[in-house]
PDB file of C-alpha atoms in Angstrom:
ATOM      1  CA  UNK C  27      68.847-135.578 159.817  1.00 38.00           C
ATOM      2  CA  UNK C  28      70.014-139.020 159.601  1.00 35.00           C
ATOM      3  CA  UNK C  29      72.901-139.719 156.471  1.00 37.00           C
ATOM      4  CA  UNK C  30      74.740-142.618 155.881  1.00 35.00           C
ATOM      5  CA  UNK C  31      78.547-142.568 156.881  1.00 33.00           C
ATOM      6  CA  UNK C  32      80.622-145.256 155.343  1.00 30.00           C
ATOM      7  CA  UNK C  33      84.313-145.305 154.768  1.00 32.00           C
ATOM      8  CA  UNK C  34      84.045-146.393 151.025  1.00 32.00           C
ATOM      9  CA  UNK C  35      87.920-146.295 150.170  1.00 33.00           C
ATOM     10  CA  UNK C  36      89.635-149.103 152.850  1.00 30.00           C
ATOM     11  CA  UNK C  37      88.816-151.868 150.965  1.00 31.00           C
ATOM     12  CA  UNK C  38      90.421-150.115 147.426  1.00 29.00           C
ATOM     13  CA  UNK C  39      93.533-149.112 149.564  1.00 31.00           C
ATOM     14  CA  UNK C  40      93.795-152.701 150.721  1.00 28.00           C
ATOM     15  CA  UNK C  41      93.798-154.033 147.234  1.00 30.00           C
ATOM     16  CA  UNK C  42      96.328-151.740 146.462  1.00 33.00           C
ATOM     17  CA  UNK C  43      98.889-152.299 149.125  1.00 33.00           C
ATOM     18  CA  UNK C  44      98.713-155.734 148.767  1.00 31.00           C
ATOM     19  CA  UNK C  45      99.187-155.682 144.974  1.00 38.00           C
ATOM     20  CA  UNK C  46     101.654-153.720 145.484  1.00 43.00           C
ATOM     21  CA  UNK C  47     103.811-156.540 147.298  1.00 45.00           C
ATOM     22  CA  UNK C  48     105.370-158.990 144.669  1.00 50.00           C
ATOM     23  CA  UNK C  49     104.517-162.438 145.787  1.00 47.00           C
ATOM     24  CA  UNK C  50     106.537-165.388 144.436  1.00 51.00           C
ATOM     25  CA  UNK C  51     104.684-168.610 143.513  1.00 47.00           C
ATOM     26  CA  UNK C  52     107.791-170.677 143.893  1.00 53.00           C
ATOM     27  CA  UNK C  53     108.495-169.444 148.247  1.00 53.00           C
ATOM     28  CA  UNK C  54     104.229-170.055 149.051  1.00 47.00           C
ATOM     29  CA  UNK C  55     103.836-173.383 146.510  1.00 53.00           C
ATOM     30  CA  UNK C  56     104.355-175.616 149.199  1.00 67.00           C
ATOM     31  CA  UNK C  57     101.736-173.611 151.852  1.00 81.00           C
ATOM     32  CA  UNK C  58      99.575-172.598 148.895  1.00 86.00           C
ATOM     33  CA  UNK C  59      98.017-174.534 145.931  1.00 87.00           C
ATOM     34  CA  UNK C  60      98.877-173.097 142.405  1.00 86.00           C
ATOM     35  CA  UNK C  61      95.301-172.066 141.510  1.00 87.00           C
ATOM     36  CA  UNK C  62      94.669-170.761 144.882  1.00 87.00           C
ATOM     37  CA  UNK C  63      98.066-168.240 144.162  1.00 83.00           C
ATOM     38  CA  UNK C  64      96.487-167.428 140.557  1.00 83.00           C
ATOM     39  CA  UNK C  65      92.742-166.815 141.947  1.00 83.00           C
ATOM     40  CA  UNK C  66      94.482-164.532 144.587  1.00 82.00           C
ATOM     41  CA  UNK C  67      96.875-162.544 141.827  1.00 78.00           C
ATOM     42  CA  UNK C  68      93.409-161.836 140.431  1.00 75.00           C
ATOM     43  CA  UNK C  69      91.604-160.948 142.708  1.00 71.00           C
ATOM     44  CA  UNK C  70      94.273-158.032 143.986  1.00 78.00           C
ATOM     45  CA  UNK C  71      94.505-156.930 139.943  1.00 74.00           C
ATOM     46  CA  UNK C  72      95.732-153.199 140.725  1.00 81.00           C
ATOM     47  CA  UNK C  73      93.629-152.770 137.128  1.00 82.00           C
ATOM     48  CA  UNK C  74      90.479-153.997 138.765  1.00 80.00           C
ATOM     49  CA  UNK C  75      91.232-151.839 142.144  1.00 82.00           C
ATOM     50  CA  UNK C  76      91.860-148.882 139.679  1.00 88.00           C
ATOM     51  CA  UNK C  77      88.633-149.989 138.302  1.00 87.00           C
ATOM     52  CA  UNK C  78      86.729-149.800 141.572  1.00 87.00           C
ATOM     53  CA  UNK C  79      87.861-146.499 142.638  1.00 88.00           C
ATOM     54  CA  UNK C  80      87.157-145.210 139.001  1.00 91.00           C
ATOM     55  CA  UNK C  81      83.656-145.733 139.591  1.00 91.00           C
ATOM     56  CA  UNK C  82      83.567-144.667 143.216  1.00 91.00           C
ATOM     57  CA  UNK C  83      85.408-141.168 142.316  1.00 87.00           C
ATOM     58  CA  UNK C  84      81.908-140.803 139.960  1.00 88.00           C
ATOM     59  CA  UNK C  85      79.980-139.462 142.667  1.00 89.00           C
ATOM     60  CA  UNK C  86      81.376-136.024 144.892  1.00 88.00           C
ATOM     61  CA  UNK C  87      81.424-137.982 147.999  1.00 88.00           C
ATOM     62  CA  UNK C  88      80.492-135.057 150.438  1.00 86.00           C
ATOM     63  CA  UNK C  89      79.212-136.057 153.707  1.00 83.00           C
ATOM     64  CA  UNK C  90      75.766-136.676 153.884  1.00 85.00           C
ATOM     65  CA  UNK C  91      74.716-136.501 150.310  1.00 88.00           C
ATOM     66  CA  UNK C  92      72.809-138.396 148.110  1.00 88.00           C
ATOM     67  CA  UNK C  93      76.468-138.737 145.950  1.00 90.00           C
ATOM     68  CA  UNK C  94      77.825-140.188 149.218  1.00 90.00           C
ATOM     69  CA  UNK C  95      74.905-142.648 149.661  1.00 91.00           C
ATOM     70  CA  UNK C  96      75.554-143.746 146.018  1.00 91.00           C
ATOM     71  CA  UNK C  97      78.785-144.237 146.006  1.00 92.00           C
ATOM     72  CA  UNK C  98      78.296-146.374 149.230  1.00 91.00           C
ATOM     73  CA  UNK C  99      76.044-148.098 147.530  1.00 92.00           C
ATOM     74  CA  UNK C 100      78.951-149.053 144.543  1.00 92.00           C
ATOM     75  CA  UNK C 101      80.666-150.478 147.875  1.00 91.00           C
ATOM     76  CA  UNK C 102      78.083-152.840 148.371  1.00 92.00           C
ATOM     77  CA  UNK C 103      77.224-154.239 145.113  1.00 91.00           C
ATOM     78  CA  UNK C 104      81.034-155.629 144.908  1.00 89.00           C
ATOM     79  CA  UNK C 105      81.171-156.808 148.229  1.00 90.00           C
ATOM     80  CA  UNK C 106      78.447-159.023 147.292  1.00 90.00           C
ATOM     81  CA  UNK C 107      79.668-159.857 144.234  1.00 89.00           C
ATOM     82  CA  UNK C 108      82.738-161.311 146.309  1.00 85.00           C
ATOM     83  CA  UNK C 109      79.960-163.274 148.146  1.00 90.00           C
ATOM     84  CA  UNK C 110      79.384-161.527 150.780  1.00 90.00           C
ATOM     85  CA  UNK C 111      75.592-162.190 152.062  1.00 86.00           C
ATOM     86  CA  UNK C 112      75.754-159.522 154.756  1.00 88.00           C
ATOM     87  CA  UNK C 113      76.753-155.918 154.429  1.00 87.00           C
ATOM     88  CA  UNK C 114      75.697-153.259 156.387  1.00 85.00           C
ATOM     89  CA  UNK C 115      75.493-149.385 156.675  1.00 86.00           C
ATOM     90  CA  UNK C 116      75.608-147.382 159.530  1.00 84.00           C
ATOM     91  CA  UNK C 117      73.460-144.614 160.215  1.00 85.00           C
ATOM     92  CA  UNK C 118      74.768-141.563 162.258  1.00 86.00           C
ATOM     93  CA  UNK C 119      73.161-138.391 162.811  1.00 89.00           C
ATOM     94  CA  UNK C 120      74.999-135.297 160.863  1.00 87.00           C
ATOM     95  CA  UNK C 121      72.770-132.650 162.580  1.00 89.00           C
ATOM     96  CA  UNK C 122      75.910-129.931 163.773  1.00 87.00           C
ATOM     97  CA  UNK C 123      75.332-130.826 167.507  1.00 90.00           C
ATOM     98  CA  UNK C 124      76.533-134.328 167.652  1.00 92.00           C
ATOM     99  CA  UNK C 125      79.844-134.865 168.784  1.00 92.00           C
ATOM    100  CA  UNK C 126      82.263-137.845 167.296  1.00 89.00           C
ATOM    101  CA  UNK C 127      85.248-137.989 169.725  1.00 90.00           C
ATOM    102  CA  UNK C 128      86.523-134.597 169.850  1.00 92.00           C
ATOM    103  CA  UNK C 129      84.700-133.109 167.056  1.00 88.00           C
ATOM    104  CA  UNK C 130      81.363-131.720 166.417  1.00 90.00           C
ATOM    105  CA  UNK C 131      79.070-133.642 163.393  1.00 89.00           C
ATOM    106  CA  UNK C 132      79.528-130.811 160.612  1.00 88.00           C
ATOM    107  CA  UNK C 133      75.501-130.227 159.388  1.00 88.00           C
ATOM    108  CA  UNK C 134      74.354-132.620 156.271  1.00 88.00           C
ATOM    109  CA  UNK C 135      75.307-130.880 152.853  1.00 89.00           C
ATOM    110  CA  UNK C 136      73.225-131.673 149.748  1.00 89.00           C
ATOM    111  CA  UNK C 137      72.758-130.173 146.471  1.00 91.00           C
ATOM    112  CA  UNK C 138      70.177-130.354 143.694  1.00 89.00           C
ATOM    113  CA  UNK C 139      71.160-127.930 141.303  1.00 92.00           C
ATOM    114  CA  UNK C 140      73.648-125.136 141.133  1.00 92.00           C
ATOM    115  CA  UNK C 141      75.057-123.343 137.606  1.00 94.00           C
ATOM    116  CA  UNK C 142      77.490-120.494 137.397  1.00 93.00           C
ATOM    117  CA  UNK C 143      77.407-118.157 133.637  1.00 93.00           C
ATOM    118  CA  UNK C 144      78.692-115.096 132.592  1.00 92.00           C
ATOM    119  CA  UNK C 145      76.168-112.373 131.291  1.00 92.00           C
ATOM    120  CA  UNK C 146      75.465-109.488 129.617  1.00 92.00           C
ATOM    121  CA  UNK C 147      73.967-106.553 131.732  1.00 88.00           C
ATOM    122  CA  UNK C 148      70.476-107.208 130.400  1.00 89.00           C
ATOM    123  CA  UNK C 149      70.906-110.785 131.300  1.00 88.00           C
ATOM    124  CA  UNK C 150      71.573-112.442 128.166  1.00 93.00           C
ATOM    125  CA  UNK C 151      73.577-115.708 128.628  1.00 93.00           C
ATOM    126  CA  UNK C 152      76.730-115.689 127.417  1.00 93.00           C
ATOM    127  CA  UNK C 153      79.305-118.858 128.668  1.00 93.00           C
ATOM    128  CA  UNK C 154      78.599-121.642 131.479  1.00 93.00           C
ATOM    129  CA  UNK C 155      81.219-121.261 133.865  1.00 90.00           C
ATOM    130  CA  UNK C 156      80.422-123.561 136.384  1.00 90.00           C
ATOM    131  CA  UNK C 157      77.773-127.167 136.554  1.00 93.00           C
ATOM    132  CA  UNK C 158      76.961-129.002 139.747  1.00 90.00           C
ATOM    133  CA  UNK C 159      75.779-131.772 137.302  1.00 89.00           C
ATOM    134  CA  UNK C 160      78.816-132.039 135.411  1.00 89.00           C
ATOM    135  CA  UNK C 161      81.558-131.200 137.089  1.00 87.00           C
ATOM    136  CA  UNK C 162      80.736-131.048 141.467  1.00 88.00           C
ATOM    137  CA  UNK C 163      83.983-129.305 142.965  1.00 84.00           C
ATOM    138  CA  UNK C 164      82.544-126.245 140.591  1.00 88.00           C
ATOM    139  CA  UNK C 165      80.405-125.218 143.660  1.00 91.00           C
ATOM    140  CA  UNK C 166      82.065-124.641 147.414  1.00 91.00           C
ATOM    141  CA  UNK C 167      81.321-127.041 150.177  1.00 90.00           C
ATOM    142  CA  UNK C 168      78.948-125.574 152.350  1.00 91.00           C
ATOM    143  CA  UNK C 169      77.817-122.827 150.233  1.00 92.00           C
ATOM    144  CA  UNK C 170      73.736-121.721 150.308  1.00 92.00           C
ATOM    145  CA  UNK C 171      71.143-121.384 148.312  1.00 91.00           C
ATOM    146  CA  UNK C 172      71.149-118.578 146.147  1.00 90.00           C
ATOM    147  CA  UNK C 173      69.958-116.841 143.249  1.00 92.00           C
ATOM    148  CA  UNK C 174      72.218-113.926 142.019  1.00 91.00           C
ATOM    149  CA  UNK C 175      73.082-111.707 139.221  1.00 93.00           C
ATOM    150  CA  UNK C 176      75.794-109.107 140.230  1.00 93.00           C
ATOM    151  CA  UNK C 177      78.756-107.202 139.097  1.00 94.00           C
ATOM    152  CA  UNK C 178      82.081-109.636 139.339  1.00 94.00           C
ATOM    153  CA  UNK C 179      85.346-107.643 141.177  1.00 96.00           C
ATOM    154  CA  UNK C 180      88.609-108.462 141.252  1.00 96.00           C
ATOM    155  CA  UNK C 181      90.055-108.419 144.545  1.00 97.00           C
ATOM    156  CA  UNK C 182      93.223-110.501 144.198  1.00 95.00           C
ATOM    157  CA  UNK C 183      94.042-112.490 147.524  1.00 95.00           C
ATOM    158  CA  UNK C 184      91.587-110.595 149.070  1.00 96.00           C
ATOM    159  CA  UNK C 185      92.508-111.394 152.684  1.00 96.00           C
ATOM    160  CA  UNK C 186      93.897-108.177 153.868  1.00 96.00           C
ATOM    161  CA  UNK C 187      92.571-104.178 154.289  1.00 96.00           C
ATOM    162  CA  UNK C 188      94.681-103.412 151.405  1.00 97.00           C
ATOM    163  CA  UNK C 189      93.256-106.107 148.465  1.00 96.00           C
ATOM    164  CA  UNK C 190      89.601-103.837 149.344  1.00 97.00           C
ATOM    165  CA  UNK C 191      91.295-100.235 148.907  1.00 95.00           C
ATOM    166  CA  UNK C 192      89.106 -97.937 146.274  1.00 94.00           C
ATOM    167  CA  UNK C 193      86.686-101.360 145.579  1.00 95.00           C
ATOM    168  CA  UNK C 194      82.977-101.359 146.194  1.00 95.00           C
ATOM    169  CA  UNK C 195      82.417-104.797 146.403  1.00 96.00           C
ATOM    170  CA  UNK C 196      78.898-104.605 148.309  1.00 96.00           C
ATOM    171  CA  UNK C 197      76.089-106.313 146.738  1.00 95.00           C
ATOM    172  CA  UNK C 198      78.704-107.606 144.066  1.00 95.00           C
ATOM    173  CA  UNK C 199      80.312-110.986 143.721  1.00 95.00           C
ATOM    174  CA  UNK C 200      84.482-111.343 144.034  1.00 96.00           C
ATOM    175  CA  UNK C 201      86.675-112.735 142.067  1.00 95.00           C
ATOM    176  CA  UNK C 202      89.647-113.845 144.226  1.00 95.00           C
ATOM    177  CA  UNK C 203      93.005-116.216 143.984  1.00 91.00           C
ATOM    178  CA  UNK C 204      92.533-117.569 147.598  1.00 92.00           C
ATOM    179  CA  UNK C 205      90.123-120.417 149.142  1.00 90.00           C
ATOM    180  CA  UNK C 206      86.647-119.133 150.185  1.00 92.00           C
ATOM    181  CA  UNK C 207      86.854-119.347 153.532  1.00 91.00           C
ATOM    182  CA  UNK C 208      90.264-117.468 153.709  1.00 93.00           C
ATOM    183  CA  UNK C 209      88.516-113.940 151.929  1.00 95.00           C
ATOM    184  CA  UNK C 210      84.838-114.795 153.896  1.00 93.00           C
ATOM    185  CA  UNK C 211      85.218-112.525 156.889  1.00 93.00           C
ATOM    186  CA  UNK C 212      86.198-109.680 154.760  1.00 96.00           C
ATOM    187  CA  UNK C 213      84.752-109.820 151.712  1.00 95.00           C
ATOM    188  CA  UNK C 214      81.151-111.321 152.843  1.00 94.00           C
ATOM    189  CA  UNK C 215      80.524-110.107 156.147  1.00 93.00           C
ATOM    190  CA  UNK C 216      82.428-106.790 156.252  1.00 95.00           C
ATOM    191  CA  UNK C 217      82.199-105.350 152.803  1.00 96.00           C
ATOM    192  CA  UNK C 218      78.644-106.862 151.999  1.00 94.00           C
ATOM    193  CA  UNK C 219      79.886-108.932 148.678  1.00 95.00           C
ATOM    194  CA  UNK C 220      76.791-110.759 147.773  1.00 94.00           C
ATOM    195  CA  UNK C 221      79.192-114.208 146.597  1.00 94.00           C
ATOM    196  CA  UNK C 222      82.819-115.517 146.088  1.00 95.00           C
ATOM    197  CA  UNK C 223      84.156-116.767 142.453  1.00 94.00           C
ATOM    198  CA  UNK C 224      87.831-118.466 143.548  1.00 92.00           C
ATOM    199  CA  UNK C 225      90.652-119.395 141.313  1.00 89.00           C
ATOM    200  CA  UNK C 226      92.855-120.904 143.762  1.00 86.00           C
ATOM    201  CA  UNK C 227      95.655-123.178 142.272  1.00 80.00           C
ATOM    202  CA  UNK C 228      95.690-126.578 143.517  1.00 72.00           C
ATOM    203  CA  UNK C 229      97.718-127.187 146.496  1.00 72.00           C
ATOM    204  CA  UNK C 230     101.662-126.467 146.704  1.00 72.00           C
ATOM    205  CA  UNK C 231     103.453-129.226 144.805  1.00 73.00           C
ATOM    206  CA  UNK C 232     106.384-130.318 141.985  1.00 72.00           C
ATOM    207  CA  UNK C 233     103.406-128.837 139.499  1.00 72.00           C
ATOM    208  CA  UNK C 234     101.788-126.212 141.261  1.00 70.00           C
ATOM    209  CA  UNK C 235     100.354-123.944 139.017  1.00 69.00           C
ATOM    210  CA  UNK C 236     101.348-125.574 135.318  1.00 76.00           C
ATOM    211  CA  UNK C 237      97.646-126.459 134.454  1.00 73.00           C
ATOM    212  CA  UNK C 238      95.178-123.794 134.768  1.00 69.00           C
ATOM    213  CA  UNK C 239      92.336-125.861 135.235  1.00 70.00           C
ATOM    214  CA  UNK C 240      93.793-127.379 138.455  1.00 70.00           C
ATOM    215  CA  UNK C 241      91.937-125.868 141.147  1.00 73.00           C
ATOM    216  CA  UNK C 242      91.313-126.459 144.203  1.00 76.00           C
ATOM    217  CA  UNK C 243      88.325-127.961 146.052  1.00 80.00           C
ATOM    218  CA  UNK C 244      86.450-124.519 147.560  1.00 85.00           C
ATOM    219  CA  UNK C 245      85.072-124.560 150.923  1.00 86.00           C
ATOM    220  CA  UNK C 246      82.993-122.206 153.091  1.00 88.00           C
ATOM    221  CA  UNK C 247      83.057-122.781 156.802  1.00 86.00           C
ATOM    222  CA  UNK C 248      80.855-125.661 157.686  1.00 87.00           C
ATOM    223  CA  UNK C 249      78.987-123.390 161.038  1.00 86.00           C
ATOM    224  CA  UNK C 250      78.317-119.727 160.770  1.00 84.00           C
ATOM    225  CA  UNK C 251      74.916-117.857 161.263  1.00 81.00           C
ATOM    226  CA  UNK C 252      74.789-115.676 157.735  1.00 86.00           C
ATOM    227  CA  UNK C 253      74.244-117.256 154.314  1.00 87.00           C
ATOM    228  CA  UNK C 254      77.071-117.431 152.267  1.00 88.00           C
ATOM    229  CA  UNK C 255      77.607-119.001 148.462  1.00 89.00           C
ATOM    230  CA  UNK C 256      80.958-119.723 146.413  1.00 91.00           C
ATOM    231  CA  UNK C 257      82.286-121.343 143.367  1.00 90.00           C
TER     232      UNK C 257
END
């Protein structure tokens, strides 16, 4: 399968370095016309960079996905607005076999629907917990198709013997603190969970851990021969 790859995010990072550099009028005047300064100081706006990447950051930009191709295609409409008459997109295959330097082309990835809610044992709905529409990094990268209603278990960490001890977690979805990949081995393939729900805090920093809602992005290993879904 065929996606389009297309580094969307140079030309914002340019903008920004370069409005990040004070230039004086008074040291370029003599090399550079007024109006030529003031059409430049507009151009590299950081508020119209900011703009740019606000809209870009709109679609979950995972590789070979229709989001991707969209948000490549934001990338074109301003560089013809700039007046650029030719832009193009390159095509490379993201099949799992192709090799780009020393790594392997990870398989395309692309979702149409995916919700997560909690229910009563009958199967009543009760609260939306997760939305690929509205909210993307809600469902791992690289999970499968899947429809499942199942027990949820609490297995902590869930990345050693011990987090398992007097838990039947087979056929059952787990609830854990760490990534999805990190608890896969165990939890999926040796205990039979039928999913993984993750909580993991957003990576180590100043803040780690103050906001709730700061998760991070799940992920699922991107080659493996059994099925496998997360949130």
């Amino acid at each position: 399968m065929k996606r389009h790859l297309f580094n969307v995010t140079s030309a914002i990072a340019l903008a920004a370095v370069i409005a990040g550099t004070p230039v004086h009028a008074d040291s370029l005047s003599p090399l550079i016309p007024e109006a030529t300064l003031k059409q430049i100081a507009e151009e590299v706006s950081g508020v119209t960079a900011k703009r740019s990447l606000d809209e870009i950051t709109l679609y979950h930009r995972t590789r070979a996905s229709a989001q991707f191709d969209k948000a490549g295609e934001v990338v074109i409409r301003k560089l013809q607005s700039y007046g650029f008459e030719t832009v193009d997109i390159f095509s490379l295959p993201a099949d799992g076999k192709s090799m780009y330097g020393t790594q392997k082309s990870r398989p395309a990835w692309n979702v149409s629907f995916a919700e997560l809610w909690e229910v009563t044992e009958d199967g009543t709905r009760i609260r939306k917990l997760g939305d690929w529409e509205a909210r993307p990094l809600t469902l791992a990268q690289d999970s499968d198709s899947a429809d499942v209603t199942a027990e949820l278990v609490d297995i902590g960490r869930g990345v050693t013997e011990d987090d398992y001890a007097g838990k039947d977690i087979k056929g059952k979805i787990v609830l854990t603190s760490s990534q999805p990949g990190a608890v896969e081995a165990l939890a999926l393939r040796k205990y039979g969970a039928a999913g993984i729900l993750s909580y993991a805090a957003n990576q180590k920093s100043a803040w780690w851990q103050l906001d709730d809602s700061l998760v991070r992005w799940g992920h699922l290993s991107s080659f493996r021969d059994e099925p496998a879904f997360a949130s």
